[in-house]
Short mmCIF file of C-alpha atoms and ligand atoms in Angstrom, two decimals:
data_model
loop_
_atom_site.label_atom_id
_atom_site.label_comp_id
_atom_site.label_asym_id
_atom_site.label_seq_id
_atom_site.Cartn_x
_atom_site.Cartn_y
_atom_site.Cartn_z
CA MET A 1 -38.02 57.40 55.42
CA ARG A 2 -41.12 57.76 53.36
CA ILE A 3 -44.65 57.36 54.65
CA GLU A 4 -47.79 57.87 52.57
CA GLY A 5 -45.51 59.18 49.82
CA ALA A 6 -44.00 61.94 51.97
CA VAL A 7 -40.44 62.06 53.26
CA THR A 8 -40.48 62.54 57.01
CA ARG A 9 -38.83 61.61 60.26
CA SER A 10 -40.52 59.64 63.04
CA ILE A 11 -40.54 62.76 65.23
CA TRP A 12 -40.76 66.34 64.04
CA VAL A 13 -41.36 69.86 65.33
CA GLU A 14 -44.83 71.14 64.48
CA PRO A 15 -45.31 74.44 62.56
CA ASP A 16 -45.69 76.36 65.85
CA GLY A 17 -41.99 75.63 66.45
CA TRP A 18 -42.62 74.05 69.86
CA ALA A 19 -45.00 71.04 69.87
CA VAL A 20 -43.70 67.78 68.39
CA GLY A 21 -45.47 65.22 66.24
CA ILE A 22 -45.04 61.46 66.28
CA PHE A 23 -46.82 58.47 64.76
CA ASP A 24 -49.11 56.56 67.10
CA GLN A 25 -47.43 53.17 66.82
CA ARG A 26 -50.31 51.45 68.65
CA LEU A 27 -52.39 51.85 65.51
CA LEU A 28 -49.76 50.82 62.99
CA PRO A 29 -49.56 49.03 60.62
CA TRP A 30 -53.31 49.34 60.10
CA GLN A 31 -53.74 53.06 60.56
CA VAL A 32 -51.26 55.91 60.07
CA GLU A 33 -52.21 58.45 62.74
CA ARG A 34 -50.08 61.32 63.92
CA MET A 35 -50.25 62.60 67.47
CA VAL A 36 -49.05 65.95 68.77
CA LEU A 37 -47.23 66.29 72.10
CA ARG A 38 -46.95 69.66 73.84
CA GLU A 39 -46.98 68.78 77.55
CA ILE A 40 -44.80 66.58 79.68
CA GLY A 41 -47.79 64.47 80.74
CA GLY A 42 -48.60 63.63 77.13
CA ALA A 43 -44.99 62.70 76.40
CA ALA A 44 -44.79 60.48 79.49
CA VAL A 45 -48.03 58.68 78.66
CA ALA A 46 -46.96 58.22 75.02
CA ILE A 47 -43.81 56.43 76.20
CA ALA A 48 -45.45 54.36 78.96
CA ASP A 49 -48.36 53.27 76.73
CA MET A 50 -46.02 52.53 73.81
CA ALA A 51 -47.66 55.01 71.46
CA THR A 52 -44.00 55.64 70.79
CA ARG A 53 -41.36 53.00 71.36
CA GLY A 54 -37.88 51.77 70.49
CA ALA A 55 -34.89 52.88 72.54
CA PRO A 56 -33.72 55.91 70.49
CA MET A 57 -37.29 57.19 69.96
CA ILE A 58 -38.04 56.90 73.66
CA GLY A 59 -34.94 59.02 74.31
CA ALA A 60 -35.97 61.64 71.74
CA VAL A 61 -39.52 61.93 73.08
CA ALA A 62 -38.24 62.13 76.65
CA ALA A 63 -35.86 64.95 75.68
CA TYR A 64 -38.72 67.00 74.23
CA GLY A 65 -40.89 65.98 77.21
CA LEU A 66 -38.31 67.54 79.52
CA ALA A 67 -38.48 70.77 77.52
CA PHE A 68 -42.26 70.75 77.95
CA GLY A 69 -41.90 70.15 81.69
CA LEU A 70 -39.46 73.03 81.98
CA LYS A 71 -41.86 75.36 80.21
CA ALA A 72 -44.39 74.65 82.95
CA ASP A 73 -41.87 74.81 85.81
CA PRO A 74 -38.27 75.79 85.02
CA SER A 75 -37.12 75.84 88.67
CA ASP A 76 -34.52 73.38 90.03
CA GLU A 77 -37.36 71.47 91.70
CA GLY A 78 -39.29 71.47 88.43
CA LEU A 79 -36.27 70.11 86.57
CA ALA A 80 -35.83 67.28 89.07
CA ALA A 81 -39.55 66.46 89.07
CA SER A 82 -39.78 66.44 85.25
CA CYS A 83 -36.73 64.18 84.95
CA GLU A 84 -38.30 61.78 87.45
CA GLN A 85 -41.72 61.81 85.76
CA LEU A 86 -40.11 60.79 82.48
CA ARG A 87 -37.55 58.41 83.96
CA VAL A 88 -40.16 56.10 85.44
CA THR A 89 -42.10 55.64 82.19
CA ARG A 90 -40.06 52.64 81.04
CA PRO A 91 -37.13 51.07 82.88
CA THR A 92 -35.04 49.15 80.38
CA ALA A 93 -33.85 51.25 77.43
CA VAL A 94 -30.85 53.26 78.58
CA ASN A 95 -31.44 55.87 75.86
CA LEU A 96 -34.20 57.31 78.03
CA LEU A 97 -31.81 57.95 80.93
CA TRP A 98 -29.06 59.07 78.55
CA ALA A 99 -31.27 61.67 76.86
CA LEU A 100 -32.65 63.03 80.15
CA GLU A 101 -29.17 63.35 81.62
CA ARG A 102 -27.83 64.98 78.47
CA VAL A 103 -30.57 67.62 78.49
CA ARG A 104 -30.34 68.07 82.27
CA ARG A 105 -26.60 68.76 82.04
CA VAL A 106 -27.22 71.45 79.42
CA VAL A 107 -30.02 73.26 81.22
CA ALA A 108 -29.03 72.95 84.91
CA PRO A 109 -26.40 75.75 84.81
CA LEU A 110 -28.79 78.13 82.98
CA PRO A 111 -31.13 80.67 84.56
CA PRO A 112 -34.62 79.10 84.81
CA ALA A 113 -36.09 81.44 82.17
CA ALA A 114 -33.66 80.06 79.56
CA ARG A 115 -34.09 76.38 80.34
CA ALA A 116 -37.12 75.31 78.32
CA ALA A 117 -35.82 76.76 75.03
CA ALA A 118 -32.35 75.29 75.63
CA ALA A 119 -33.86 71.86 76.36
CA HIS A 120 -35.93 72.03 73.19
CA ALA A 121 -32.85 72.90 71.14
CA GLU A 122 -30.87 70.06 72.73
CA ALA A 123 -33.68 67.62 71.97
CA GLY A 124 -33.44 68.74 68.35
CA ARG A 125 -29.69 68.04 68.34
CA ILE A 126 -30.30 64.58 69.83
CA CYS A 127 -32.68 63.88 66.94
CA ASP A 128 -30.30 65.15 64.26
CA GLU A 129 -27.43 63.12 65.70
CA ASP A 130 -29.61 60.01 65.87
CA VAL A 131 -30.24 60.23 62.13
CA ALA A 132 -26.51 60.59 61.41
CA MET A 133 -25.58 57.72 63.75
CA ASN A 134 -28.08 55.36 62.18
CA ARG A 135 -26.88 56.25 58.71
CA ALA A 136 -23.31 55.46 59.81
CA ILE A 137 -24.47 52.15 61.34
CA GLY A 138 -26.09 51.45 57.98
CA GLU A 139 -22.78 51.99 56.15
CA GLY A 140 -20.98 49.61 58.52
CA GLY A 141 -23.64 46.92 58.26
CA LEU A 142 -23.76 47.34 54.48
CA GLY A 143 -20.15 46.15 54.28
CA LEU A 144 -21.11 42.94 56.11
CA ILE A 145 -24.05 42.32 53.78
CA ARG A 146 -21.93 43.04 50.70
CA ALA A 147 -19.41 40.40 51.81
CA ILE A 148 -22.14 37.75 52.14
CA ALA A 149 -23.72 38.84 48.85
CA ALA A 150 -20.38 38.39 47.09
CA ARG A 151 -20.19 34.80 48.35
CA LYS A 152 -23.76 34.07 47.29
CA ALA A 153 -23.21 35.27 43.73
CA GLY A 154 -26.60 36.93 43.20
CA ALA A 155 -28.72 34.66 45.40
CA PRO A 156 -30.60 36.69 48.02
CA VAL A 157 -28.90 37.38 51.33
CA ASN A 158 -31.30 36.15 54.03
CA VAL A 159 -31.29 38.32 57.12
CA LEU A 160 -33.32 37.56 60.24
CA THR A 161 -34.36 40.37 62.56
CA HIS A 162 -36.34 40.51 65.79
CA CYS A 163 -38.67 43.24 67.05
CA ASN A 164 -38.64 46.64 65.33
CA ALA A 165 -35.30 48.43 65.30
CA GLY A 166 -36.34 50.40 62.24
CA TRP A 167 -37.07 54.01 61.45
CA LEU A 168 -40.16 53.93 63.64
CA ALA A 169 -37.97 53.06 66.61
CA THR A 170 -35.46 55.82 65.85
CA VAL A 171 -35.62 59.29 64.32
CA ASP A 172 -34.82 57.84 60.88
CA TRP A 173 -33.19 54.82 59.17
CA GLY A 174 -33.36 52.52 62.19
CA THR A 175 -30.37 50.70 63.64
CA ALA A 176 -30.82 47.07 62.55
CA THR A 177 -32.69 48.16 59.42
CA ALA A 178 -30.31 50.87 58.16
CA PRO A 179 -27.94 48.29 56.60
CA LEU A 180 -30.94 46.57 54.99
CA TYR A 181 -32.24 49.76 53.40
CA LEU A 182 -28.80 50.71 52.08
CA ALA A 183 -28.15 47.19 50.73
CA HIS A 184 -31.52 47.12 49.00
CA ASP A 185 -30.95 50.61 47.56
CA GLU A 186 -27.65 49.54 46.06
CA GLY A 187 -29.29 46.58 44.36
CA ILE A 188 -28.14 43.71 46.56
CA ALA A 189 -30.67 40.85 46.47
CA LEU A 190 -32.03 40.67 49.98
CA HIS A 191 -34.72 38.82 51.85
CA VAL A 192 -35.61 39.55 55.47
CA TRP A 193 -37.14 37.09 57.93
CA VAL A 194 -39.24 39.26 60.23
CA ASP A 195 -39.94 37.77 63.66
CA GLU A 196 -43.52 38.45 64.71
CA THR A 197 -42.28 39.46 68.20
CA ARG A 198 -45.15 38.51 70.43
CA PRO A 199 -46.80 39.85 72.47
CA ARG A 200 -46.74 43.38 70.96
CA ASN A 201 -46.04 42.23 67.41
CA GLN A 202 -43.36 44.80 66.66
CA GLY A 203 -42.50 42.58 63.69
CA ALA A 204 -45.62 43.95 62.02
CA LEU A 205 -44.02 47.40 62.25
CA THR A 206 -40.81 46.10 60.68
CA ALA A 207 -42.80 44.40 57.93
CA PHE A 208 -44.71 47.66 57.36
CA GLU A 209 -41.42 49.52 56.99
CA LEU A 210 -39.83 46.95 54.69
CA ALA A 211 -42.94 46.82 52.51
CA GLY A 212 -42.89 50.61 52.23
CA HIS A 213 -39.27 50.45 51.08
CA GLY A 214 -39.85 47.54 48.70
CA VAL A 215 -37.55 45.14 50.57
CA PRO A 216 -38.57 41.47 50.08
CA HIS A 217 -39.48 39.93 53.43
CA SER A 218 -41.52 37.23 55.15
CA TYR A 219 -43.30 37.55 58.48
CA ILE A 220 -42.63 34.50 60.65
CA VAL A 221 -43.70 33.30 64.09
CA ASP A 222 -41.08 33.77 66.76
CA ASN A 223 -40.35 30.06 66.92
CA ALA A 224 -39.58 29.63 63.22
CA GLY A 225 -36.04 31.03 63.35
CA GLY A 226 -34.45 27.85 64.69
CA LEU A 227 -35.76 25.69 61.87
CA LEU A 228 -34.82 28.27 59.25
CA MET A 229 -31.26 28.44 60.57
CA GLN A 230 -31.07 24.64 60.65
CA GLN A 231 -32.14 24.61 57.00
CA GLY A 232 -29.44 27.11 56.02
CA ALA A 233 -32.06 29.74 55.18
CA VAL A 234 -30.53 32.49 57.35
CA ASP A 235 -27.20 34.10 56.39
CA MET A 236 -27.05 36.57 59.26
CA VAL A 237 -29.05 37.93 62.17
CA ILE A 238 -29.13 41.68 62.87
CA VAL A 239 -30.98 43.02 65.89
CA GLY A 240 -31.18 46.32 67.69
CA THR A 241 -30.80 46.74 71.43
CA ASP A 242 -32.12 48.69 74.40
CA ARG A 243 -28.89 48.57 76.36
CA VAL A 244 -25.43 47.07 75.98
CA THR A 245 -23.61 46.76 79.30
CA ALA A 246 -19.91 47.16 80.10
CA ASN A 247 -19.22 43.44 79.57
CA GLY A 248 -20.96 43.48 76.18
CA ASP A 249 -24.20 41.78 77.24
CA VAL A 250 -27.12 42.80 75.06
CA CYS A 251 -30.54 43.61 76.43
CA ASN A 252 -33.17 43.53 73.70
CA LYS A 253 -36.76 42.50 73.10
CA ILE A 254 -37.80 39.20 74.65
CA GLY A 255 -36.88 36.33 72.32
CA THR A 256 -33.61 37.82 71.11
CA TYR A 257 -31.58 35.46 73.33
CA LEU A 258 -33.17 32.35 71.80
CA LYS A 259 -32.26 33.62 68.32
CA ALA A 260 -28.68 34.18 69.43
CA LEU A 261 -28.49 30.63 70.82
CA ALA A 262 -29.87 29.17 67.62
CA ALA A 263 -27.52 31.30 65.55
CA ARG A 264 -24.52 30.06 67.52
CA ALA A 265 -25.66 26.44 67.18
CA HIS A 266 -25.88 26.80 63.41
CA GLY A 267 -22.84 29.00 62.75
CA VAL A 268 -24.96 31.98 61.71
CA PRO A 269 -23.34 35.37 62.51
CA PHE A 270 -25.31 37.36 65.08
CA TYR A 271 -24.88 41.14 64.85
CA VAL A 272 -26.12 43.81 67.25
CA ALA A 273 -26.61 47.33 65.84
CA LEU A 274 -26.36 50.16 68.34
CA PRO A 275 -25.70 53.87 68.54
CA SER A 276 -23.40 55.05 71.33
CA ALA A 277 -26.47 56.34 73.20
CA THR A 278 -27.47 52.71 73.82
CA TYR A 279 -24.11 51.77 75.34
CA ASP A 280 -24.16 51.73 79.14
CA PRO A 281 -20.64 51.24 80.48
CA ALA A 282 -21.88 52.21 83.96
CA THR A 283 -23.85 48.96 84.21
CA ALA A 284 -21.55 45.99 84.65
CA THR A 285 -23.52 43.07 83.18
CA GLY A 286 -26.86 42.16 81.71
CA ALA A 287 -27.94 40.78 85.09
CA ASP A 288 -27.90 44.37 86.41
CA VAL A 289 -30.37 45.69 83.79
CA PRO A 290 -33.94 46.22 85.02
CA ILE A 291 -36.17 44.06 82.85
CA GLU A 292 -39.57 45.62 82.25
CA GLU A 293 -42.49 43.41 83.25
CA ARG A 294 -45.55 44.53 81.31
CA SER A 295 -49.24 43.82 81.79
CA GLY A 296 -50.31 40.19 81.45
CA LYS A 297 -53.13 41.38 79.23
CA GLU A 298 -50.60 41.76 76.40
CA VAL A 299 -50.10 37.97 76.52
CA ALA A 300 -53.65 36.89 77.40
CA PHE A 301 -55.06 38.67 74.35
CA VAL A 302 -53.93 38.84 70.74
CA ALA A 303 -54.66 42.06 68.92
CA GLY A 304 -55.42 42.31 65.22
CA GLU A 305 -56.50 44.71 62.53
CA GLY A 306 -58.52 47.63 63.83
CA GLY A 307 -57.31 46.93 67.38
CA HIS A 308 -59.66 43.96 67.80
CA LYS A 309 -58.56 41.78 70.69
CA VAL A 310 -59.19 38.08 71.25
CA ARG A 311 -58.48 36.34 74.53
CA VAL A 312 -56.23 33.28 74.17
CA THR A 313 -55.93 32.17 77.80
CA ARG A 314 -57.44 32.65 81.24
CA SER A 315 -54.36 31.24 82.97
CA PRO A 316 -51.96 33.40 84.97
CA VAL A 317 -49.30 34.87 82.67
CA ARG A 318 -45.82 36.40 82.90
CA ASN A 319 -44.78 39.11 80.49
CA PRO A 320 -41.10 40.04 80.72
CA ALA A 321 -40.52 42.46 77.83
CA PHE A 322 -36.76 42.06 77.34
CA ASP A 323 -34.03 39.46 77.70
CA ILE A 324 -30.27 39.33 77.91
CA THR A 325 -28.03 37.89 75.21
CA PRO A 326 -24.59 37.18 76.66
CA ALA A 327 -21.71 38.91 74.91
CA SER A 328 -20.23 35.50 74.06
CA LEU A 329 -23.06 34.93 71.54
CA VAL A 330 -22.50 38.22 69.70
CA THR A 331 -20.41 38.05 66.53
CA ALA A 332 -19.91 41.82 66.43
CA TYR A 333 -21.47 45.15 67.38
CA ILE A 334 -22.25 47.57 64.55
CA THR A 335 -21.92 51.16 65.79
CA GLU A 336 -21.71 54.62 64.27
CA ALA A 337 -17.98 54.55 65.02
CA GLY A 338 -17.31 51.22 63.31
CA ILE A 339 -17.65 47.50 63.93
CA ALA A 340 -16.44 45.98 67.19
CA ALA A 341 -15.72 42.25 67.41
CA GLY A 342 -16.06 42.11 71.20
CA PRO A 343 -16.78 44.07 74.37
CA GLU A 344 -13.24 45.45 74.71
CA ALA A 345 -13.22 46.68 71.11
CA LEU A 346 -16.68 48.17 71.68
CA ALA A 347 -15.51 50.07 74.76
CA GLN A 348 -12.53 51.45 72.83
CA LEU A 349 -14.62 52.38 69.81
CA LEU A 350 -17.27 54.21 71.82
CA ALA A 351 -14.93 55.90 74.30
CA GLY A 352 -15.60 59.61 73.91
CA GLN A 353 -18.72 59.16 71.76
CA GLY A 354 -22.18 60.27 72.83
O1 MRU B 1 -40.67 47.46 73.81
P1 MRU B 1 -40.09 48.16 72.61
O2 MRU B 1 -40.90 47.99 71.38
O3 MRU B 1 -39.76 49.61 72.91
O4 MRU B 1 -38.70 47.42 72.38
C1 MRU B 1 -37.91 47.81 71.28
C2 MRU B 1 -36.72 46.97 71.09
O5 MRU B 1 -36.46 46.04 71.82
C3 MRU B 1 -35.77 47.38 69.99
O6 MRU B 1 -35.15 46.26 69.44
C4 MRU B 1 -34.70 48.29 70.59
O7 MRU B 1 -35.29 49.34 71.32
C5 MRU B 1 -33.82 48.89 69.54
S1 MRU B 1 -34.65 50.11 68.56
C6 MRU B 1 -33.48 50.77 67.52
#
């Protein structure tokens, strides 16, 4: 991706070869600020406070965070404590657990003095693989967009997406956005409906990305999707996910489920883009996924340019951050290993990946 004219990833190793840089997503799209992480505490706070966010990015930051923790205390007790400190930052995205376990497996057999460097190197591999996986997801999704474009004979393909599953949420490309970028780059006429995604407005991040890439898009309130589908103004929905369970249920940002219901009612295909790191065959169904409940302040206030906040209610609020879309509402899963039309095909496709 390209930001302020420079080609970069969403997470990078700083010139000292050890610290890592990320964009502070709390300030986007208004301000592009980089922040440097070099201690486990900083990495944990960045995840918990959503300075960094999106399932694959959370995993990448946690992997580097574990390396930082091991530099401070590489003992077995230190390894367990660092894993726990990072694990509790956010409960829903399985990529966090996946990345910690992957790094833990690599470093546990090593002598303590070798652990921090090995963890850092493994975190780097996780990042490189994430870029490749998203690119492959992009190629798979591109085929789906091409097929719709062929039917529409030059009229724009209208894609609706929810939340931000873009390059900010991953190391590069994004999951749901990778097909969009590739389609746009190959000259397919495209228009993206970007759900605002209250309360954190991740849609503003998606809009920021699409604008930077020159992809035509419109920012819509979360409740507009149903009408647009009813009017035939949506050709397909593509969303990312924080966890897909063994039965194919999809946990993603709150509001995804309503879009899937509307899509089914109006015969609009509903695609879920995921890397294998987001697949959780150890969890049976969506009902078993811990749904993060965030501060009510996120709902009681709306935040705007410059971080200005305005209170919209004094009533008690609930703020569940994710919901579950049943597998039966998913047209297909777009993965780095190909496209799966159902949970069984997904399990077969991702067996041995990740
Ligand atoms: O709370 P967030 O912003 O971390 O939630 C992000 C999402 O729900 C994304 O859709 C998901 O993590 C996929 S990102 C490729």
